[in-house]
Short mmCIF file of C-alpha atoms and ligand atoms in Angstrom, two decimals:
data_model
loop_
_atom_site.label_atom_id
_atom_site.label_comp_id
_atom_site.label_asym_id
_atom_site.label_seq_id
_atom_site.Cartn_x
_atom_site.Cartn_y
_atom_site.Cartn_z
CA MET A 1 -2.22 -20.80 -2.94
CA LYS A 2 -3.24 -17.49 -4.46
CA SER A 3 -3.57 -13.97 -3.09
CA TYR A 4 -4.85 -10.94 -5.01
CA ILE A 5 -4.04 -7.52 -3.52
CA THR A 6 -5.36 -4.27 -4.97
CA THR A 7 -4.60 -0.62 -4.34
CA PRO A 8 -7.07 2.12 -5.17
CA ILE A 9 -6.62 3.44 -8.66
CA TYR A 10 -5.51 7.03 -8.41
CA TYR A 11 -7.07 10.12 -9.93
CA VAL A 12 -4.76 11.68 -12.49
CA ASN A 13 -5.78 15.31 -12.01
CA GLY A 14 -2.36 15.96 -10.45
CA SER A 15 1.03 14.34 -9.89
CA PRO A 16 1.46 11.31 -7.62
CA HIS A 17 1.67 12.28 -3.95
CA ILE A 18 2.67 10.64 -0.70
CA GLY A 19 -0.78 9.07 -0.14
CA HIS A 20 -0.54 7.28 -3.49
CA ALA A 21 3.04 6.19 -2.80
CA PHE A 22 2.02 4.91 0.63
CA THR A 23 -0.78 2.54 -0.35
CA SER A 24 1.15 1.11 -3.27
CA VAL A 25 4.28 0.54 -1.16
CA MET A 26 2.26 -1.17 1.59
CA ALA A 27 0.62 -3.40 -1.00
CA ASP A 28 4.08 -4.25 -2.28
CA ILE A 29 5.28 -5.16 1.23
CA LEU A 30 2.29 -7.45 1.72
CA LYS A 31 3.01 -9.00 -1.66
CA ARG A 32 6.69 -9.60 -0.88
CA ASN A 33 5.71 -11.18 2.43
CA ARG A 34 3.23 -13.54 0.87
CA VAL A 35 5.51 -14.46 -2.03
CA ALA A 36 8.29 -15.15 0.48
CA ILE A 37 6.11 -17.62 2.34
CA GLY A 38 5.03 -19.39 -0.82
CA TYR A 39 1.92 -17.70 -2.19
CA GLU A 40 1.22 -16.94 -5.83
CA LEU A 41 0.50 -13.22 -5.95
CA LEU A 42 -1.31 -10.74 -8.11
CA LEU A 43 -0.85 -7.08 -7.19
CA SER A 44 -2.73 -4.43 -9.11
CA THR A 45 -2.27 -0.69 -8.94
CA GLY A 46 -2.88 2.03 -11.47
CA VAL A 47 -4.88 5.05 -12.48
CA ASP A 48 -8.51 6.15 -12.53
CA GLU A 49 -8.70 8.07 -15.78
CA HIS A 50 -12.32 9.10 -16.13
CA GLY A 51 -14.59 11.68 -14.52
CA GLN A 52 -15.06 15.37 -14.35
CA LYS A 53 -11.92 16.45 -12.53
CA ASN A 54 -9.54 14.56 -14.81
CA GLN A 55 -11.39 16.01 -17.79
CA GLU A 56 -11.00 19.53 -16.38
CA ALA A 57 -7.33 18.99 -15.50
CA ALA A 58 -6.58 18.13 -19.15
CA ALA A 59 -8.53 21.18 -20.31
CA ASP A 60 -6.63 23.42 -17.87
CA LEU A 61 -3.36 22.38 -19.50
CA GLY A 62 -4.88 22.76 -22.96
CA MET A 63 -4.05 19.14 -23.75
CA GLU A 64 -5.84 16.50 -25.81
CA ILE A 65 -7.37 14.11 -23.34
CA LYS A 66 -5.52 11.08 -24.70
CA ASP A 67 -2.14 12.82 -24.50
CA TYR A 68 -2.92 14.03 -21.02
CA LEU A 69 -3.87 10.55 -19.78
CA ASP A 70 -0.81 9.00 -21.41
CA MET A 71 1.41 11.56 -19.73
CA ARG A 72 -0.08 11.00 -16.27
CA GLY A 73 -0.14 7.23 -16.69
CA LYS A 74 3.61 7.28 -17.40
CA GLU A 75 4.23 9.58 -14.46
CA PHE A 76 2.42 7.33 -11.95
CA ARG A 77 4.04 4.21 -13.32
CA ALA A 78 7.49 5.84 -13.08
CA VAL A 79 6.95 6.71 -9.41
CA PHE A 80 5.88 3.17 -8.55
CA ASP A 81 8.85 1.77 -10.46
CA MET A 82 11.14 4.16 -8.64
CA LEU A 83 9.70 2.97 -5.32
CA ASP A 84 10.23 -0.72 -6.19
CA VAL A 85 6.50 -1.45 -6.21
CA SER A 86 6.40 -4.87 -7.85
CA TYR A 87 2.91 -4.57 -9.33
CA ASP A 88 1.78 -7.34 -11.67
CA TYR A 89 -0.89 -5.29 -13.36
CA PHE A 90 -1.01 -1.54 -13.99
CA VAL A 91 -4.62 -0.43 -14.38
CA ARG A 92 -5.75 2.14 -16.91
CA THR A 93 -9.52 2.49 -17.01
CA SER A 94 -9.34 3.78 -20.60
CA ARG A 95 -8.46 0.22 -21.70
CA GLU A 96 -11.06 -1.09 -24.17
CA GLY A 97 -11.51 -4.44 -22.41
CA HIS A 98 -12.23 -2.68 -19.14
CA LYS A 99 -14.80 -0.37 -20.70
CA THR A 100 -16.63 -3.24 -22.40
CA ALA A 101 -16.80 -5.19 -19.15
CA VAL A 102 -18.11 -2.16 -17.22
CA ALA A 103 -20.88 -1.71 -19.78
CA GLY A 104 -21.63 -5.43 -19.51
CA MET A 105 -22.00 -5.19 -15.75
CA GLU A 106 -24.36 -2.22 -16.09
CA GLN A 107 -26.48 -3.98 -18.66
CA THR A 108 -26.79 -7.05 -16.38
CA ILE A 109 -27.98 -4.88 -13.50
CA PHE A 110 -30.28 -2.86 -15.77
CA ASP A 111 -31.87 -6.06 -17.06
CA LYS A 112 -32.74 -6.96 -13.46
CA ASP A 113 -34.71 -3.72 -13.12
CA LEU A 114 -32.40 -2.43 -10.45
CA ILE A 115 -31.58 0.78 -12.31
CA VAL A 116 -34.07 3.65 -12.54
CA LYS A 117 -34.00 6.97 -14.39
CA LYS A 118 -35.03 10.10 -12.51
CA GLN A 119 -34.53 13.80 -11.97
CA TYR A 120 -32.06 14.81 -9.26
CA THR A 121 -31.36 18.17 -7.75
CA GLY A 122 -28.38 18.31 -5.44
CA THR A 123 -24.92 19.38 -4.48
CA TYR A 124 -21.90 17.79 -6.15
CA CYS A 125 -18.26 17.67 -4.98
CA LYS A 126 -15.86 17.18 -7.86
CA GLY A 127 -13.04 16.33 -5.45
CA CYS A 128 -14.93 13.30 -4.17
CA GLU A 129 -16.81 12.90 -7.47
CA GLU A 130 -19.89 12.42 -5.30
CA PHE A 131 -23.26 13.99 -4.60
CA LYS A 132 -23.43 15.37 -1.08
CA ARG A 133 -26.26 15.72 1.38
CA GLU A 134 -26.55 18.94 3.32
CA SER A 135 -25.44 17.11 6.46
CA ASP A 136 -22.18 16.12 4.68
CA LEU A 137 -21.16 19.77 4.17
CA THR A 138 -19.38 22.29 6.39
CA GLU A 139 -21.18 25.26 7.89
CA ASP A 140 -20.34 27.39 4.87
CA GLY A 141 -21.69 24.74 2.55
CA GLN A 142 -18.41 23.19 1.32
CA CYS A 143 -17.09 19.63 1.26
CA PRO A 144 -14.95 19.08 4.38
CA LEU A 145 -12.49 16.99 2.35
CA HIS A 146 -12.13 19.47 -0.53
CA PRO A 147 -12.94 22.92 0.89
CA THR A 148 -11.13 24.80 -1.90
CA MET A 149 -12.81 22.98 -4.79
CA LYS A 150 -16.25 24.59 -4.27
CA VAL A 151 -19.25 22.28 -4.53
CA GLU A 152 -21.58 22.71 -7.52
CA GLN A 153 -25.36 22.77 -7.69
CA THR A 154 -26.75 20.31 -10.23
CA ASP A 155 -30.22 19.68 -11.51
CA GLU A 156 -30.06 16.68 -13.81
CA THR A 157 -31.79 13.58 -15.02
CA ASN A 158 -29.65 10.53 -14.27
CA TYR A 159 -29.70 6.77 -13.81
CA PHE A 160 -29.70 5.38 -10.27
CA LEU A 161 -28.90 2.00 -8.77
CA LYS A 162 -31.36 0.85 -6.09
CA MET A 163 -29.34 0.35 -2.92
CA GLU A 164 -31.84 -0.17 -0.12
CA PRO A 165 -32.90 -3.72 -1.21
CA PHE A 166 -29.34 -4.87 -0.42
CA ARG A 167 -28.64 -3.11 2.87
CA GLU A 168 -29.74 -5.89 5.23
CA ARG A 169 -27.85 -8.49 3.22
CA LEU A 170 -24.69 -6.43 3.39
CA LEU A 171 -25.04 -5.97 7.15
CA GLN A 172 -25.47 -9.72 7.46
CA HIS A 173 -22.34 -10.29 5.38
CA ILE A 174 -20.38 -8.00 7.70
CA ALA A 175 -21.75 -9.82 10.75
CA ASP A 176 -20.92 -13.25 9.28
CA ASN A 177 -17.41 -12.23 8.17
CA PRO A 178 -15.69 -10.36 11.01
CA ASP A 179 -12.57 -10.01 8.88
CA PHE A 180 -14.40 -8.38 5.94
CA VAL A 181 -13.39 -4.88 7.09
CA GLN A 182 -10.28 -4.31 9.20
CA PRO A 183 -9.30 -2.70 11.54
CA GLN A 184 -12.31 -2.89 13.81
CA ALA A 185 -12.80 0.90 14.05
CA PHE A 186 -13.58 1.06 10.33
CA ARG A 187 -15.85 -1.96 10.51
CA ASN A 188 -17.89 -0.04 13.06
CA GLU A 189 -17.83 3.05 10.85
CA LEU A 190 -19.18 1.01 7.95
CA LYS A 191 -21.93 -0.49 10.09
CA GLN A 192 -22.85 3.05 11.03
CA MET A 193 -23.12 4.00 7.34
CA LEU A 194 -25.54 1.12 6.90
CA ALA A 195 -27.65 1.92 9.95
CA GLU A 196 -30.12 4.13 8.03
CA PRO A 197 -31.99 3.38 4.79
CA LEU A 198 -29.79 3.97 1.74
CA GLU A 199 -30.55 6.44 -1.02
CA ASP A 200 -30.30 5.22 -4.60
CA LEU A 201 -26.81 5.64 -6.06
CA CYS A 202 -26.47 7.89 -9.09
CA ILE A 203 -24.47 5.87 -11.62
CA SER A 204 -24.46 8.17 -14.64
CA ARG A 205 -23.45 11.63 -15.75
CA PRO A 206 -25.06 13.43 -18.69
CA LYS A 207 -22.62 13.97 -21.55
CA THR A 208 -23.55 17.65 -21.49
CA ARG A 209 -21.48 17.84 -18.29
CA VAL A 210 -18.97 14.97 -18.49
CA THR A 211 -17.73 13.22 -21.61
CA LEU A 212 -14.72 11.40 -20.18
CA GLY A 213 -16.14 8.02 -19.20
CA VAL A 214 -17.70 4.75 -20.32
CA ASP A 215 -20.91 5.14 -22.37
CA LEU A 216 -23.99 3.75 -20.68
CA PRO A 217 -24.94 0.70 -22.78
CA PHE A 218 -28.65 1.50 -22.55
CA ASP A 219 -28.49 5.29 -23.12
CA PRO A 220 -25.73 6.90 -25.24
CA ASP A 221 -26.49 10.39 -23.86
CA PHE A 222 -24.83 9.41 -20.60
CA VAL A 223 -21.46 8.20 -19.37
CA THR A 224 -20.94 5.93 -16.38
CA TYR A 225 -20.32 7.51 -12.99
CA VAL A 226 -16.56 7.43 -12.40
CA TRP A 227 -16.79 5.43 -9.16
CA PHE A 228 -18.88 2.67 -10.78
CA ASP A 229 -16.34 2.43 -13.57
CA ALA A 230 -13.32 2.62 -11.24
CA LEU A 231 -14.50 0.02 -8.73
CA ALA A 232 -15.09 -2.45 -11.53
CA ASN A 233 -11.33 -2.43 -12.26
CA TYR A 234 -10.81 -4.90 -9.46
CA LEU A 235 -12.76 -7.46 -11.45
CA THR A 236 -11.76 -6.53 -14.97
CA ASN A 237 -8.06 -6.81 -14.03
CA VAL A 238 -8.50 -10.54 -13.46
CA GLY A 239 -10.40 -11.05 -16.69
CA TRP A 240 -14.01 -10.92 -15.48
CA PRO A 241 -16.44 -11.91 -16.97
CA ASP A 242 -14.32 -14.53 -18.72
CA GLU A 243 -13.70 -17.82 -17.01
CA GLY A 244 -10.67 -18.08 -14.79
CA TYR A 245 -11.20 -14.88 -12.85
CA ALA A 246 -12.91 -16.59 -9.90
CA ASP A 247 -9.83 -18.15 -8.27
CA TRP A 248 -8.09 -14.81 -7.98
CA TRP A 249 -11.26 -12.96 -7.12
CA ALA A 250 -12.04 -15.22 -4.16
CA THR A 251 -8.79 -14.10 -2.51
CA CYS A 252 -9.13 -10.39 -3.24
CA GLU A 253 -8.05 -7.88 -0.58
CA HIS A 254 -8.59 -4.17 -1.21
CA LEU A 255 -6.18 -1.73 0.44
CA ILE A 256 -7.91 1.62 0.84
CA GLY A 257 -7.66 4.92 2.69
CA LYS A 258 -10.33 5.80 5.25
CA ASP A 259 -11.82 8.51 2.99
CA ILE A 260 -12.92 5.94 0.44
CA LEU A 261 -14.54 3.48 2.81
CA LYS A 262 -18.05 4.34 1.65
CA PRO A 263 -17.50 3.59 -2.07
CA HIS A 264 -15.68 0.35 -1.18
CA GLY A 265 -17.81 -0.71 1.76
CA VAL A 266 -21.26 0.34 0.53
CA TYR A 267 -21.37 1.03 -3.23
CA TRP A 268 -19.05 -1.75 -4.37
CA PRO A 269 -20.54 -4.67 -2.40
CA ILE A 270 -24.02 -3.59 -3.47
CA MET A 271 -22.97 -3.28 -7.12
CA LEU A 272 -21.60 -6.80 -6.87
CA MET A 273 -24.71 -8.17 -5.19
CA ALA A 274 -26.85 -6.50 -7.85
CA ALA A 275 -24.75 -8.11 -10.59
CA GLY A 276 -24.76 -11.51 -8.83
CA ILE A 277 -20.99 -11.60 -8.18
CA PRO A 278 -19.41 -12.70 -4.86
CA LEU A 279 -17.93 -10.01 -2.61
CA PRO A 280 -14.18 -9.53 -2.20
CA LYS A 281 -12.54 -11.21 0.76
CA LYS A 282 -11.42 -8.17 2.66
CA LEU A 283 -11.12 -4.39 2.92
CA SER A 284 -7.93 -3.32 4.70
CA VAL A 285 -8.37 0.30 5.65
CA HIS A 286 -5.65 2.75 6.62
CA SER A 287 -5.62 6.25 8.06
CA HIS A 288 -3.88 9.21 6.50
CA TRP A 289 -0.52 10.94 6.59
CA VAL A 290 -0.50 14.48 7.86
CA GLY A 291 2.34 16.98 8.27
CA ALA A 292 4.39 17.55 11.44
CA GLY A 293 2.23 18.65 14.35
CA GLY A 294 -0.80 16.95 12.81
CA VAL A 295 -1.36 19.72 10.26
CA LYS A 296 -2.87 18.68 6.92
CA MET A 297 -0.27 18.81 4.13
CA SER A 298 -0.78 21.64 1.68
CA LYS A 299 1.23 23.58 -0.85
CA SER A 300 0.42 26.89 0.84
CA ILE A 301 1.80 25.72 4.20
CA GLY A 302 4.79 24.22 2.37
CA ASN A 303 4.74 20.93 4.30
CA VAL A 304 4.00 18.62 1.36
CA VAL A 305 6.33 15.61 1.16
CA ASP A 306 7.08 14.88 -2.48
CA PRO A 307 7.89 11.17 -2.96
CA ILE A 308 10.12 11.84 -5.98
CA GLU A 309 12.21 14.37 -4.08
CA ILE A 310 12.75 11.87 -1.24
CA VAL A 311 13.76 9.09 -3.62
CA ASP A 312 16.17 11.44 -5.39
CA THR A 313 17.84 12.64 -2.20
CA LEU A 314 17.62 9.69 0.24
CA GLY A 315 16.65 6.74 -1.94
CA ALA A 316 13.49 4.64 -2.22
CA ASP A 317 14.24 2.60 0.87
CA ALA A 318 14.42 5.67 3.12
CA LEU A 319 10.84 6.46 2.13
CA ARG A 320 9.63 2.86 2.21
CA TRP A 321 11.16 2.45 5.66
CA TYR A 322 9.55 5.58 7.07
CA LEU A 323 6.11 4.77 5.69
CA ALA A 324 6.21 1.17 6.83
CA ARG A 325 7.68 1.79 10.25
CA HIS A 326 5.74 4.88 11.25
CA MET A 327 2.22 4.32 9.99
CA ARG A 328 -0.39 3.91 12.66
CA SER A 329 -3.33 1.76 11.77
CA ASP A 330 -6.30 3.57 13.25
CA SER A 331 -5.16 7.16 13.62
CA ASP A 332 -3.35 9.59 11.32
CA SER A 333 0.45 9.52 11.24
CA GLN A 334 2.84 12.42 10.81
CA ILE A 335 5.40 12.83 8.07
CA SER A 336 7.92 15.47 7.04
CA VAL A 337 11.18 15.54 5.11
CA ASP A 338 13.02 16.03 8.42
CA PHE A 339 11.31 13.07 10.07
CA ILE A 340 12.24 10.84 7.15
CA LYS A 341 15.84 12.03 7.22
CA GLN A 342 16.17 11.59 10.99
CA THR A 343 14.69 8.09 10.88
CA TYR A 344 16.93 7.16 7.97
CA ASN A 345 20.06 8.36 9.78
CA SER A 346 19.24 7.01 13.21
CA GLU A 347 17.59 3.70 12.38
CA LEU A 348 18.81 2.54 8.99
CA GLY A 349 22.17 4.29 9.29
CA ASN A 350 23.22 4.07 12.93
CA LYS A 351 21.40 1.00 14.15
CA ILE A 352 21.47 -1.34 11.17
CA GLY A 353 23.91 -0.22 8.45
CA ASN A 354 26.65 0.78 10.84
CA LEU A 355 26.72 -2.54 12.66
CA LEU A 356 26.91 -4.42 9.37
CA SER A 357 29.70 -2.23 8.16
CA ARG A 358 31.71 -2.55 11.40
CA ALA A 359 31.39 -6.33 11.65
CA ALA A 360 32.03 -6.91 7.95
CA LYS A 361 35.03 -4.56 7.81
CA PHE A 362 36.44 -6.27 10.89
CA SER A 363 36.26 -9.61 9.10
CA LYS A 364 37.79 -8.10 5.98
CA SER A 365 40.81 -6.81 7.84
CA ARG A 366 41.25 -9.47 10.55
CA PHE A 367 39.96 -12.67 9.00
CA ASP A 368 41.27 -12.39 5.49
CA GLY A 369 37.98 -11.17 4.07
CA LYS A 370 36.13 -14.26 5.21
CA VAL A 371 33.23 -15.02 7.51
CA PRO A 372 35.05 -16.56 10.49
CA ALA A 373 34.20 -20.02 11.78
CA ALA A 374 32.47 -19.95 15.16
CA GLY A 375 33.64 -21.83 18.24
CA PRO A 376 31.38 -22.90 21.12
CA LEU A 377 28.52 -20.49 21.82
CA SER A 378 28.29 -18.59 25.11
CA ALA A 379 25.06 -17.77 26.94
CA GLU A 380 25.25 -14.22 25.51
CA ASP A 381 25.56 -15.59 21.97
CA GLU A 382 22.60 -17.90 22.48
CA ALA A 383 20.55 -15.07 23.97
CA ILE A 384 21.08 -12.65 21.08
CA ARG A 385 20.46 -15.37 18.51
CA ALA A 386 17.20 -16.33 20.18
CA ALA A 387 16.15 -12.66 20.37
CA VAL A 388 16.83 -12.11 16.66
CA ALA A 389 15.01 -15.29 15.64
CA GLU A 390 12.03 -14.21 17.72
CA ALA A 391 12.06 -10.63 16.38
CA VAL A 392 11.93 -11.62 12.70
CA LYS A 393 9.51 -14.51 13.16
CA GLY A 394 6.55 -12.34 12.13
CA PHE A 395 7.95 -11.94 8.61
CA GLY A 396 8.02 -15.71 8.21
CA ALA A 397 4.22 -15.87 8.38
CA TRP A 398 1.29 -14.09 6.71
CA ILE A 399 1.16 -10.41 7.64
CA ASP A 400 -1.67 -7.90 7.45
CA LEU A 401 -1.35 -4.14 7.15
CA PRO A 402 -1.15 -3.32 10.91
CA ASP A 403 1.49 -6.04 11.39
CA ILE A 404 3.99 -4.09 9.27
CA PRO A 405 4.88 -1.33 11.78
CA HIS A 406 4.45 -3.77 14.65
CA ASN A 407 7.00 -6.21 13.21
CA LEU A 408 9.42 -3.42 12.34
CA GLN A 409 9.35 -2.17 15.91
CA LYS A 410 10.55 -5.63 16.95
CA VAL A 411 13.32 -5.51 14.38
CA ILE A 412 14.56 -2.14 15.61
CA THR A 413 14.46 -3.26 19.24
CA VAL A 414 16.54 -6.31 18.46
CA CYS A 415 19.00 -4.20 16.45
CA ASP A 416 19.52 -2.17 19.61
CA ASP A 417 20.18 -5.44 21.43
CA MET A 418 22.64 -6.50 18.74
CA ASN A 419 24.52 -3.23 19.06
CA THR A 420 24.68 -3.72 22.83
CA TYR A 421 25.91 -7.29 22.37
CA PHE A 422 28.61 -6.14 19.96
CA ALA A 423 29.75 -3.34 22.28
CA GLU A 424 29.82 -5.61 25.33
CA GLN A 425 31.61 -8.48 23.61
CA ALA A 426 34.13 -5.97 22.20
CA PRO A 427 35.69 -8.15 19.48
CA TRP A 428 38.40 -5.50 18.93
CA GLU A 429 39.69 -6.36 22.44
CA LEU A 430 39.29 -10.11 22.00
CA ILE A 431 41.42 -10.10 18.87
CA LYS A 432 44.41 -8.70 20.75
CA ASN A 433 45.03 -11.89 22.70
CA PRO A 434 45.59 -15.32 21.04
CA GLU A 435 43.67 -16.95 23.89
CA THR A 436 40.52 -15.02 23.08
CA GLU A 437 40.84 -15.10 19.30
CA GLU A 438 38.40 -17.97 18.92
CA ARG A 439 35.93 -16.07 21.07
CA CYS A 440 36.41 -13.10 18.74
CA ARG A 441 35.64 -15.24 15.69
CA THR A 442 32.51 -16.51 17.37
CA VAL A 443 31.24 -13.02 18.21
CA ILE A 444 31.81 -11.85 14.64
CA TYR A 445 30.14 -14.94 13.21
CA VAL A 446 27.13 -14.58 15.50
CA THR A 447 26.82 -10.89 14.63
CA LEU A 448 27.08 -11.44 10.88
CA ASP A 449 24.69 -14.38 10.89
CA CYS A 450 22.13 -12.44 12.97
CA LEU A 451 22.43 -9.51 10.56
CA ARG A 452 21.95 -11.90 7.67
CA LEU A 453 18.69 -13.07 9.20
CA VAL A 454 17.50 -9.49 9.84
CA PHE A 455 18.23 -8.51 6.23
CA GLU A 456 16.45 -11.59 4.90
CA ALA A 457 13.34 -10.39 6.74
CA LEU A 458 13.86 -6.80 5.59
CA ARG A 459 13.81 -7.89 1.95
CA GLN A 460 10.04 -7.60 2.37
CA VAL A 461 10.30 -3.92 3.32
CA ILE A 462 13.50 -2.40 1.87
CA PRO A 463 14.29 -4.92 -0.86
CA THR A 464 17.11 -3.11 -2.65
CA SER A 465 19.12 -2.31 0.47
CA ALA A 466 18.49 -5.73 1.97
CA ASP A 467 19.74 -7.47 -1.17
CA ARG A 468 22.83 -5.26 -1.20
CA ALA A 469 23.50 -6.19 2.43
CA LEU A 470 23.08 -9.87 1.65
CA ALA A 471 25.48 -9.50 -1.28
CA MET A 472 28.07 -8.02 1.12
CA LEU A 473 27.58 -11.08 3.31
CA ASN A 474 27.70 -13.28 0.23
CA ALA A 475 24.38 -14.79 1.34
CA PRO A 476 21.85 -14.30 -1.45
CA VAL A 477 18.39 -15.71 -0.83
CA SER A 478 17.12 -18.44 -3.10
CA GLU A 479 13.71 -17.57 -4.53
CA ASP A 480 12.92 -21.19 -5.34
CA LYS A 481 11.35 -22.21 -2.10
CA ALA A 482 9.38 -20.62 0.71
CA TRP A 483 11.49 -18.57 3.11
CA LYS A 484 11.90 -19.81 6.66
CA PRO A 485 13.71 -17.65 9.21
CA ALA A 486 16.64 -19.79 10.37
CA LEU A 487 19.97 -19.29 12.15
CA ASP A 488 23.37 -20.61 11.05
CA VAL A 489 22.76 -20.15 7.35
CA LEU A 490 25.79 -17.94 6.76
CA GLY A 491 28.63 -20.08 5.43
CA GLN A 492 31.66 -20.26 7.74
CA GLU A 493 35.01 -19.53 6.10
CA THR A 494 33.29 -18.20 2.97
CA ASP A 495 34.45 -14.98 1.30
CA LEU A 496 32.58 -11.78 2.06
CA GLY A 497 31.44 -9.62 -0.83
CA GLU A 498 32.46 -6.03 -1.50
CA ILE A 499 31.72 -3.85 1.54
CA GLU A 500 29.89 -0.62 0.79
CA ASN A 501 28.20 2.04 2.86
CA LEU A 502 24.53 0.99 2.70
CA PHE A 503 22.98 4.11 4.15
CA PRO A 504 25.35 7.07 3.72
CA ARG A 505 24.58 9.76 6.26
CA ALA A 506 22.14 12.41 5.05
CA GLN A 507 22.89 16.01 6.05
N1 MSP B 1 -9.84 7.31 -7.76
C1 MSP B 1 -10.28 7.13 -6.42
C2 MSP B 1 -10.12 5.68 -6.01
C3 MSP B 1 -10.83 4.69 -6.88
S1 MSP B 1 -10.52 3.05 -6.39
C4 MSP B 1 -11.59 2.14 -7.23
C5 MSP B 1 -9.48 8.00 -5.46
N2 MSP B 1 -8.29 8.42 -5.89
S2 MSP B 1 -7.31 9.39 -5.07
O1 MSP B 1 -6.18 9.59 -5.94
O2 MSP B 1 -8.01 10.54 -4.62
O3 MSP B 1 -6.88 8.68 -3.74
C6 MSP B 1 -6.47 7.38 -3.68
C7 MSP B 1 -5.96 6.94 -2.33
O4 MSP B 1 -5.00 7.84 -1.80
C8 MSP B 1 -7.04 6.78 -1.26
O5 MSP B 1 -6.90 5.49 -0.68
C9 MSP B 1 -6.70 7.83 -0.25
O6 MSP B 1 -7.04 7.43 1.04
C10 MSP B 1 -5.21 7.91 -0.42
N3 MSP B 1 -4.69 9.12 0.16
C11 MSP B 1 -4.88 10.40 -0.26
N4 MSP B 1 -4.26 11.24 0.62
C12 MSP B 1 -3.68 10.52 1.61
C13 MSP B 1 -2.83 10.81 2.70
N5 MSP B 1 -2.52 12.05 3.03
N6 MSP B 1 -2.36 9.76 3.42
C14 MSP B 1 -2.60 8.46 3.07
N7 MSP B 1 -3.36 8.14 2.04
C15 MSP B 1 -4.02 9.15 1.39
O7 MSP B 1 -9.93 8.24 -4.37
#
């Protein structure tokens, strides 16, 4: 069974930010989940290298375009590597094979008479790389998403893709496939976008204005509109138009932010219909991260969260944990360096890492460094084991984006229960009396085995820390077969590994 997950490809007019880190980490979590349950995965992420704003960013630094793109490509890749994003394919739209395929797609659509050339006068937002209607702009005539970039007036001849002939068909597709856009709120938003007749989509830019792009195959005075070129990456990554792409393509799920629903939900399906290619399986849409108090992040306010800084100070898993645990699926979520630090200390440190360290150190000192053998189980033991098995169950099956925070809430709740169990059973008291020593062994075994199961599940979210925890328990996970959450896997009387502090307290 295959599954192909894509992230948007990111503009390289600046350094990678938290929004980029977020989508790629979520895609990675979905990948790890599906690999764990036996799927063959392809995860693509990468960079969108063409268009006016990338071109201008290179010029601003006085760099040759190729050097500039190479530099940014390395920078994005390094951040994803640092964040343990296990991408299978890193997209660069400057790749020759991609450019040839984009031109091929345009020629196919052109040959069907679905592309027309005409004069267009209008307002352009470089931030969105989109033409805007007056109703899209703020009262003072700026783009609400990029108010500081200043829209430009253009009066140009360009090539346009006819959109209206496909609108009804797309609405029908959405009606027939309730899962095509998720969550529901964004499905409704997309239906709203398709409620009125669609204007033709401008798919070119004159070279007098933009040179960084794919040449139009039928007119060398123009380059391809950056969105047309960028969207096509999802197909060119899997080798389209060559044979063999279809199996992956049929399973394709696009992860996207809410601001790019229109290109993915309107332009892309219609481009595909025009070219005679099936639509992707699903669009999984997420909301945005904003600063504390719901304020938009900006350099001038000083509330920007830099992913590299977090990885350097708290580690990749602190950031992965925060993003995964605290995203909300249909409204914006808040982030700040303090929030990340607090969550890291209180959840990863106090609730999870601390319990592991206490139980493992206890075994080291009292049971000769071994996992003790359990005696008969009490009702309390059975209850906590059942609660842990239930809490991690979600990670043993296919998860979608909104399931990630939902499942992690269950994990944290059961970690609270485990801490309560440990405190109430008080193994440090039980060990004092030979009559209760067996009971002590049992409590420690139950605690360590429950932690083992929690960390097996958390390999999907915080893989490095989870593997370190499993190494301490001397319970590595075999990658050979599909993972099934199960109790009693931890070997009794086996040696524990080296005990380390998994989540040292951050000040
Ligand atoms: N290049 C286009 C995408 C082309 S895909 C064929 C683009 N790039 S982008 O760099 O501007 O943004 C990429 C993604 O980052 C989008 O999904 C966007 O929603 C996401 N984010 C940007 N800021 C964000 C937050 N503050 N929070 C979460 N995600 C955000 O658009």
